mmCIF file of C-alpha atoms and ligand atoms in Angstrom:
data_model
loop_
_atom_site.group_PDB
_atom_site.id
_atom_site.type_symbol
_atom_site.label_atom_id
_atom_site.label_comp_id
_atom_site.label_asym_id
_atom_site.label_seq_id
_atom_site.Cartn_x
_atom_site.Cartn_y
_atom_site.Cartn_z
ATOM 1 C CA UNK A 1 83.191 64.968 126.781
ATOM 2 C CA UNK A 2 80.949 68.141 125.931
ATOM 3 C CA UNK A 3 81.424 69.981 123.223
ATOM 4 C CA UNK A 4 81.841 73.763 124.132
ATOM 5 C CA UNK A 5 78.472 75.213 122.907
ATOM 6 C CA UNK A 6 78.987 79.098 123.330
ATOM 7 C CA UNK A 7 82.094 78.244 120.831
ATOM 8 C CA UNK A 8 82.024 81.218 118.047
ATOM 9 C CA UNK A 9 84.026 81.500 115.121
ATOM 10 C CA UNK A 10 86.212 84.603 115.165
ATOM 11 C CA UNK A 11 86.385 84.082 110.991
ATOM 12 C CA UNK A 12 84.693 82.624 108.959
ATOM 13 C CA UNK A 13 86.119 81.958 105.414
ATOM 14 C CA UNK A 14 83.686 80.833 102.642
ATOM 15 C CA UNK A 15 84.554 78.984 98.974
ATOM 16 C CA UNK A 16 81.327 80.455 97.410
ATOM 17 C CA UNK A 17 80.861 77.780 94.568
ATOM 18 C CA UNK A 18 77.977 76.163 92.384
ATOM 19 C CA UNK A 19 77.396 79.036 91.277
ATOM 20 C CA UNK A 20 77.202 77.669 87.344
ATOM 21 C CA UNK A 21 75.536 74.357 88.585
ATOM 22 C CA UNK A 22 72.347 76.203 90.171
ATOM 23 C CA UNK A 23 72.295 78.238 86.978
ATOM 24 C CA UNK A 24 72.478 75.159 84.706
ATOM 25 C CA UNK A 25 70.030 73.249 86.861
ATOM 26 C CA UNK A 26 67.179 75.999 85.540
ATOM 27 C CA UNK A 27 68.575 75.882 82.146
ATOM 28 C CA UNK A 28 70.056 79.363 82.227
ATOM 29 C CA UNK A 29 73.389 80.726 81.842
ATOM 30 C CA UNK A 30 76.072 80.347 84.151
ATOM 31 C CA UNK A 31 76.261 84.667 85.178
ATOM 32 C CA UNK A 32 72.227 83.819 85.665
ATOM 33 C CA UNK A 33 73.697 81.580 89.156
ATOM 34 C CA UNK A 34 76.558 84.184 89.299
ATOM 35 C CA UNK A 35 73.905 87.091 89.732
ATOM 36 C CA UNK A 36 71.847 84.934 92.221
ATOM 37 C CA UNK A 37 74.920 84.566 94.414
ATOM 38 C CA UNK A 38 74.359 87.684 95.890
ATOM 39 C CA UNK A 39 71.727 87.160 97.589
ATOM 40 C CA UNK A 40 73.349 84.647 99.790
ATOM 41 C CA UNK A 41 76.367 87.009 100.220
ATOM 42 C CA UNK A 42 73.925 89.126 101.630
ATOM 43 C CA UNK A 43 72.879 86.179 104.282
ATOM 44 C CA UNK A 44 76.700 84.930 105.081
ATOM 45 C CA UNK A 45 77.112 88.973 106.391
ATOM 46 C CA UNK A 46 74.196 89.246 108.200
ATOM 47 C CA UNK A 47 74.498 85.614 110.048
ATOM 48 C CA UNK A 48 78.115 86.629 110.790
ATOM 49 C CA UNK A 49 76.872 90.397 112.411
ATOM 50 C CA UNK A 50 73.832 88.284 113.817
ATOM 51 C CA UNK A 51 76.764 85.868 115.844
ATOM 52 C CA UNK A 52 79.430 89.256 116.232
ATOM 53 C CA UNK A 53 81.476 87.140 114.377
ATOM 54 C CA UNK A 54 84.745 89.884 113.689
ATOM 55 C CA UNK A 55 85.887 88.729 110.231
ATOM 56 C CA UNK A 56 84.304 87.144 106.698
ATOM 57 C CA UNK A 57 86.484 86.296 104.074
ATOM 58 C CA UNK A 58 84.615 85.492 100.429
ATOM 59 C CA UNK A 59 86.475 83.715 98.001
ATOM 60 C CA UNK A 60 84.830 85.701 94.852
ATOM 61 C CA UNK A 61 87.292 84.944 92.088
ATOM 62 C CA UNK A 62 90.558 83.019 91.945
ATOM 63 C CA UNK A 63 93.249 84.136 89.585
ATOM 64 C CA UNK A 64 92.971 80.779 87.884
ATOM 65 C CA UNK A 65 89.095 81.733 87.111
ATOM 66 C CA UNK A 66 90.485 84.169 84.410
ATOM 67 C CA UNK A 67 91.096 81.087 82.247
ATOM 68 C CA UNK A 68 87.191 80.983 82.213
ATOM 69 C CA UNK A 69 85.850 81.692 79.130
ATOM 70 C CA UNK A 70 85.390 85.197 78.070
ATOM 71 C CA UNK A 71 81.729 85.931 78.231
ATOM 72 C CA UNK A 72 81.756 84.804 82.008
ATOM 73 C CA UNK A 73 84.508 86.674 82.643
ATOM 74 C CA UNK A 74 82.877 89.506 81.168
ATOM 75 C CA UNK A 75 79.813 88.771 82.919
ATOM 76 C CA UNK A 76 81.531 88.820 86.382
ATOM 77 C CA UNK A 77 83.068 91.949 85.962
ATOM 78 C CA UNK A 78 79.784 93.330 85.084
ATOM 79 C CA UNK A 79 78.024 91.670 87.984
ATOM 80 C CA UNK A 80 81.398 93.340 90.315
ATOM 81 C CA UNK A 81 80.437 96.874 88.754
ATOM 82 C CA UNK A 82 76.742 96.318 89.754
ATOM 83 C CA UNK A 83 77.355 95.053 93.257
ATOM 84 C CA UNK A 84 80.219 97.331 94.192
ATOM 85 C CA UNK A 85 77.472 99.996 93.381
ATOM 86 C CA UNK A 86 74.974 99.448 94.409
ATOM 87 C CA UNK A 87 75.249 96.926 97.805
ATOM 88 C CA UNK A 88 78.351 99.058 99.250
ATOM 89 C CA UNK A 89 76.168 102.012 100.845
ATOM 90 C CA UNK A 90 74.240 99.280 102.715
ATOM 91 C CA UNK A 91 77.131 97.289 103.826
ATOM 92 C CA UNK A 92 78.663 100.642 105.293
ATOM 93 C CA UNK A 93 75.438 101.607 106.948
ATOM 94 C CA UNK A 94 75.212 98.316 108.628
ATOM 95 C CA UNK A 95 79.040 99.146 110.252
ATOM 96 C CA UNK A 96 81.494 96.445 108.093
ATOM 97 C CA UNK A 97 84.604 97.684 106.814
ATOM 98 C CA UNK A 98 85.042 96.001 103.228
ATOM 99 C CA UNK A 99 88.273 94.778 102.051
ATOM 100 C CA UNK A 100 89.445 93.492 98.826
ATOM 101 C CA UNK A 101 92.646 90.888 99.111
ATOM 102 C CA UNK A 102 94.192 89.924 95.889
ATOM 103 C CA UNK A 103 96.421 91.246 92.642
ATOM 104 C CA UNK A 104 93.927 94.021 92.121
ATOM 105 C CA UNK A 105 95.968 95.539 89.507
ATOM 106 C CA UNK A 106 94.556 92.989 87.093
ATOM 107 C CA UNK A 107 91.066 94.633 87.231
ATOM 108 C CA UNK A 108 90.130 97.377 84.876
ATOM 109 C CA UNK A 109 90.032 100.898 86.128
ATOM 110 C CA UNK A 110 86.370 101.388 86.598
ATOM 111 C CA UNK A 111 86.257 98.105 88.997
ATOM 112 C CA UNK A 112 89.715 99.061 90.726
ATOM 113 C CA UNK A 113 88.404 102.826 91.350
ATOM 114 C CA UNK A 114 85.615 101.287 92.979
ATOM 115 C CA UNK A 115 86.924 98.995 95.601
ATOM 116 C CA UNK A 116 89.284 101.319 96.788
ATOM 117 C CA UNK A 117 86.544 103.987 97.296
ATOM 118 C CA UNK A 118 84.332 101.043 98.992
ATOM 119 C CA UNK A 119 87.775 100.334 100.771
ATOM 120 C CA UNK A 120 88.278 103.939 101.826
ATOM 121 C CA UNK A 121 84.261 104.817 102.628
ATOM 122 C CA UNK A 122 84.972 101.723 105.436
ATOM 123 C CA UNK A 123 88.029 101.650 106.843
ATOM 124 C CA UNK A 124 87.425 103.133 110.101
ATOM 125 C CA UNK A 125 83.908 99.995 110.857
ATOM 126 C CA UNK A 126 84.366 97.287 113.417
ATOM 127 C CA UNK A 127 81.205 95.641 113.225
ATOM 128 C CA UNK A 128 82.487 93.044 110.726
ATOM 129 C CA UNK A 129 85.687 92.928 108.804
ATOM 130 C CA UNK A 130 84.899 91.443 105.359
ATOM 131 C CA UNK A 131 87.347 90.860 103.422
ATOM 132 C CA UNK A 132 86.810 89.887 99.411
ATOM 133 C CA UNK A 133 89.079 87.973 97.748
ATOM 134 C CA UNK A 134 89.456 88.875 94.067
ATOM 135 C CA UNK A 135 92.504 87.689 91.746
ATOM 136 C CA UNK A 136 93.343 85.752 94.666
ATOM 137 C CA UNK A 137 95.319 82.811 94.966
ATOM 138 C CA UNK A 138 97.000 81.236 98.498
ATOM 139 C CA UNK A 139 100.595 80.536 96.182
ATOM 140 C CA UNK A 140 100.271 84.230 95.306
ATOM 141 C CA UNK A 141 99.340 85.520 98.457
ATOM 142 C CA UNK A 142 103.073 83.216 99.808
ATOM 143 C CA UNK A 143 104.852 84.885 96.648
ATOM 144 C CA UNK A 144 103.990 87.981 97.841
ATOM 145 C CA UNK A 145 104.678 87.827 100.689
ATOM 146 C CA UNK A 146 108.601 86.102 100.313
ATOM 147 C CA UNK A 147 109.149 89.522 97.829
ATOM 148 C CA UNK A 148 108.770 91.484 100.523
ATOM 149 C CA UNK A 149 110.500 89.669 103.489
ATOM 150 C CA UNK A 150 113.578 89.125 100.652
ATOM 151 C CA UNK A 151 113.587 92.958 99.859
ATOM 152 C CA UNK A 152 113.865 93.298 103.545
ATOM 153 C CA UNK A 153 116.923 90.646 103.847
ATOM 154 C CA UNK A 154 118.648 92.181 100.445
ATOM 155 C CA UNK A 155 118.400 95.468 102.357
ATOM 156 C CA UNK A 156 119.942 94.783 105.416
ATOM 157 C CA UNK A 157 116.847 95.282 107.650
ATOM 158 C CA UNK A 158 116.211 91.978 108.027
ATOM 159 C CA UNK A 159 118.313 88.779 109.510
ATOM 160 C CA UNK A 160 117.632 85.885 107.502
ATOM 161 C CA UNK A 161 118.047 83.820 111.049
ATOM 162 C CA UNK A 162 115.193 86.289 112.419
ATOM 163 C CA UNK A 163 112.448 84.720 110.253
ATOM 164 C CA UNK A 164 109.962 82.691 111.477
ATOM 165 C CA UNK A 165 106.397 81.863 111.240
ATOM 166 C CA UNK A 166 105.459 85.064 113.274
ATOM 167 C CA UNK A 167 107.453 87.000 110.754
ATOM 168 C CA UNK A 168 105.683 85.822 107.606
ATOM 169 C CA UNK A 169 102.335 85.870 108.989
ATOM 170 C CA UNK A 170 102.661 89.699 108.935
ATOM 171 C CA UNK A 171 103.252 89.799 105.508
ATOM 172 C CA UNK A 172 100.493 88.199 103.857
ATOM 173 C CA UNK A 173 96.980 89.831 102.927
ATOM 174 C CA UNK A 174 95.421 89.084 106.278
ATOM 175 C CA UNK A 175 98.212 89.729 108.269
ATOM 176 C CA UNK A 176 96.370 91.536 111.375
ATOM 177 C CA UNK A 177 93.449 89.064 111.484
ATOM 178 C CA UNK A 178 93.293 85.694 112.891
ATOM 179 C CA UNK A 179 93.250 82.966 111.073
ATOM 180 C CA UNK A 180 89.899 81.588 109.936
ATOM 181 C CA UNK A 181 88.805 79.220 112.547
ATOM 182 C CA UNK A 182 86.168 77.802 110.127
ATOM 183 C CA UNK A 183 86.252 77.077 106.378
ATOM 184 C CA UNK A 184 83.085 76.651 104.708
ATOM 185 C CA UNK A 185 83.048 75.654 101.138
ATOM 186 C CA UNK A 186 79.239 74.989 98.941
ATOM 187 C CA UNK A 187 79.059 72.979 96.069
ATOM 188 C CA UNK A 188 80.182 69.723 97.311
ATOM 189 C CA UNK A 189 83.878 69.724 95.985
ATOM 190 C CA UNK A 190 86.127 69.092 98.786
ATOM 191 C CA UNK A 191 89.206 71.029 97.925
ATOM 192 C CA UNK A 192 90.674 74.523 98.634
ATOM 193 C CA UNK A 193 91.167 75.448 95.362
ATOM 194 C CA UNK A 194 94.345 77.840 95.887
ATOM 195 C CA UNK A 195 92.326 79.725 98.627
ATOM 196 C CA UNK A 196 94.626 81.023 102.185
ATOM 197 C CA UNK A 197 96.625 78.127 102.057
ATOM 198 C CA UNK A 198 99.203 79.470 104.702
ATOM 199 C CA UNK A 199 96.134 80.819 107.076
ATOM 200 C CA UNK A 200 94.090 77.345 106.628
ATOM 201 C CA UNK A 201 96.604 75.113 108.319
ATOM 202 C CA UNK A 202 94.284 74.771 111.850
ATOM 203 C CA UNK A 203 91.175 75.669 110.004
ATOM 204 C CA UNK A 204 88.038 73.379 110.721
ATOM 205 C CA UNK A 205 86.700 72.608 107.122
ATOM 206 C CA UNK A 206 82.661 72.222 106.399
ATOM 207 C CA UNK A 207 81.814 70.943 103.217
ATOM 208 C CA UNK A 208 78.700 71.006 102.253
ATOM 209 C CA UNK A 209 76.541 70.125 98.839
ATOM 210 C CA UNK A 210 74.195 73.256 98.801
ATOM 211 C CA UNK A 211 74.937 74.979 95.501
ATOM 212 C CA UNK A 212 76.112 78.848 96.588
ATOM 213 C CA UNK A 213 72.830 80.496 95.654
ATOM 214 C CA UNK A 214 70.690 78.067 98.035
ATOM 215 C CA UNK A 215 72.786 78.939 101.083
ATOM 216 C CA UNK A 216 70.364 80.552 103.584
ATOM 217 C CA UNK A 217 70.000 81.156 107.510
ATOM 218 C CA UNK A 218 69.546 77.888 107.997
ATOM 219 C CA UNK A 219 72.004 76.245 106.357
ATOM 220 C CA UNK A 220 74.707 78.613 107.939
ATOM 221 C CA UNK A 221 73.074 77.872 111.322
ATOM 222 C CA UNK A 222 73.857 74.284 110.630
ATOM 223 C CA UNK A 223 77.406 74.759 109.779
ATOM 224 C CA UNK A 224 78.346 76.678 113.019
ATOM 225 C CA UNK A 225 76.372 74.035 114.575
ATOM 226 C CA UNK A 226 78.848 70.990 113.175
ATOM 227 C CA UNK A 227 82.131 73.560 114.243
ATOM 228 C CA UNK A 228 80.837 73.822 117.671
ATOM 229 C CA UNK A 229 81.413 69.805 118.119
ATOM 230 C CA UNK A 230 84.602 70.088 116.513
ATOM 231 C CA UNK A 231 87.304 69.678 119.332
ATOM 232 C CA UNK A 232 90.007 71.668 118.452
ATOM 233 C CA UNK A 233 93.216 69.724 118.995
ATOM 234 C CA UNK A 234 96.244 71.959 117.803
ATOM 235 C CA UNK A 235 98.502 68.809 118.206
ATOM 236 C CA UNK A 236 97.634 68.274 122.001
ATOM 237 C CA UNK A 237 95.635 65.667 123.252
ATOM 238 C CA UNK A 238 91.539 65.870 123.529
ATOM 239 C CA UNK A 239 92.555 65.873 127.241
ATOM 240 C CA UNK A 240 94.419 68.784 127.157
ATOM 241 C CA UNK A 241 92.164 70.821 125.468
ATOM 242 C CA UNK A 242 88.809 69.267 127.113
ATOM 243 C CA UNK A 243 87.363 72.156 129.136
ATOM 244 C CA UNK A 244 86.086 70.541 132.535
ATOM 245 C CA UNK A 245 83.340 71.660 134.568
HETATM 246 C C1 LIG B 301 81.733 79.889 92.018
HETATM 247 O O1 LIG B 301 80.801 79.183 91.254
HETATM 248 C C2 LIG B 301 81.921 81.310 91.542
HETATM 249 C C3 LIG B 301 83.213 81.563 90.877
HETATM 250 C C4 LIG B 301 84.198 80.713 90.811
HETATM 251 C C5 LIG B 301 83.388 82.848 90.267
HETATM 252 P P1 LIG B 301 81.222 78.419 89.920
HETATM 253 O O2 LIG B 301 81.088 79.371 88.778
HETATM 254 O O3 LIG B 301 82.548 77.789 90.072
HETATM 255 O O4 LIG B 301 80.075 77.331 89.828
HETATM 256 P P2 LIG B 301 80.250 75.804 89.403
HETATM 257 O O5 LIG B 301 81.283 75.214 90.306
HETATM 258 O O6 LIG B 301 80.673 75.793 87.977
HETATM 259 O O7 LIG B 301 78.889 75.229 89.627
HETATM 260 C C1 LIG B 302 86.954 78.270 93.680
HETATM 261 O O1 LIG B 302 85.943 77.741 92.868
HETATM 262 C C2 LIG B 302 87.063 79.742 93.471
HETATM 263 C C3 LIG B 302 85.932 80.552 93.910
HETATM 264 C C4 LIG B 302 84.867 80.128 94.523
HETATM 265 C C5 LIG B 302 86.061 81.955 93.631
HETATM 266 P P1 LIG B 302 86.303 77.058 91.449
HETATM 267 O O2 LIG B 302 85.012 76.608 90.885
HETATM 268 O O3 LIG B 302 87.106 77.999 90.645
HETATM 269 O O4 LIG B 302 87.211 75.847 91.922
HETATM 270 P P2 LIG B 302 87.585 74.498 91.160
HETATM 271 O O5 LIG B 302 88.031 74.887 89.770
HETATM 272 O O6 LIG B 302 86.358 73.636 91.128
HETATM 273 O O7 LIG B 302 88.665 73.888 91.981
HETATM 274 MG MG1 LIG B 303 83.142 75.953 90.763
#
């Protein structure tokens, strides 16, 4: 059986971690691998406009990563301040609409004013859709999603026989993308951490052992690679889904 090749990713999602590992590794402080992270944001976008692959989704911060302690914290929202400024003109230049997913009401007004003037400057790109998750969690992301479709019921607009999968879909964060047909995650832990856990359940997951900041060209090459032998089963058999020819 060959695997199909010219198989691209629609969406990519991406567990950026190691982040405090690379940093410790060169005996520096944690933000020092937090700051160097950027650089292979930078390489995750342009690898996903290089492939016109339609949608990136960065796990940046969960909402369990405010238990952290405070001078991280601090230092990320710093770091969030400095990159909303100063890498959004670029990003919008290059054609991606930004989005930021997540309880963004948790984020002090300087960092909330931003995103939703990054959010605004974008909104009309198609190049890439890249979407930041920030105070994100996947049980949140469900929470928020059952308030709305029980405001709906409790209001009469909505049959509680009449939801289904299709239904709920269109409620969460993502709602008009497609799922993430690959999941990468750096750092070598093999979990999802609280990230789209409704939007994951097909997902092919890559883990790999490269700390975040060491993620290059290469290394995302390599990972597209491995999904393009995936075989993508769905619940069918490999001979049902085995293109022949
Ligand atoms: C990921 O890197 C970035 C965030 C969670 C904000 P980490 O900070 O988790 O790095 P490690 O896992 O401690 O190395
Ligand atoms: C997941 O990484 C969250 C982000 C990358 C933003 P963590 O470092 O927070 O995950 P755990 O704690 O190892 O599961
Ligand atoms: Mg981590």
């Amino acid at each position: 059986m060959q695997p199909d090749v010219v198989n691209v990713p629609q969406h990519i999602a991406i567990i950026m971690d190691g982040n405090g590992r690379w940093a410790k590794r060169r005996h520096r402080p944690r933000a020092f691998g937090h700051r160097a992270g950027r650089k292979a944001v930078r390489e995750a976008v342009a690898f996903c406009l290089r492939h016109s692959i339609q949608a990136l989704s960065l796990f940046a911060f969960s909402s369990e990563n405010w238990h952290r302690p405070e001078e991280e914290i601090s230092a990320l929202m710093n770091l969030f301040i400095r990159v909303l400024d100063r890498e959004v003109a670029e990003l919008d230049q290059q054609g991606v609409r930004i989005r930021f997913i997540g309880d963004l009401d948790a984020f002090a007004r300087p960092i909330r004013t931003r995103m939703h003037t990054a959010m605004r400057r974008t909104q009309a790109h198609q190049q890439l859709c890249l979407n930041i998750a920030v105070n994100y969690g996947g049980r949140w992301d469900i929470v928020q999603a059952a308030r709305k479709v029980a405001k709906l019921v409790a209001c009469g607009q909505l049959d509680p026989t009449a939801i289904d999968a299709d239904r709920l879909t269109g409620l969460f964060c993502l709602a008009n993308l497609p799922d993430p047909d690959l999941l990468i995650r750096t750092g070598g832990e093999r979990r999802i951490s609280n990230f789209m856990l409704w939007q994951l359940a097909y997902t092919e997951l890559y883990f790999t052992d490269t700390l975040w900041p060491d993620m290059n060209e290469q290394a995302f090459e390599e990972a597209l690679t491995d999904f393009q032998h995936r075989v993508r089963r769905f619940g069918k058999t490999t001979a049902q889904v085995t293109v022949r020819g």
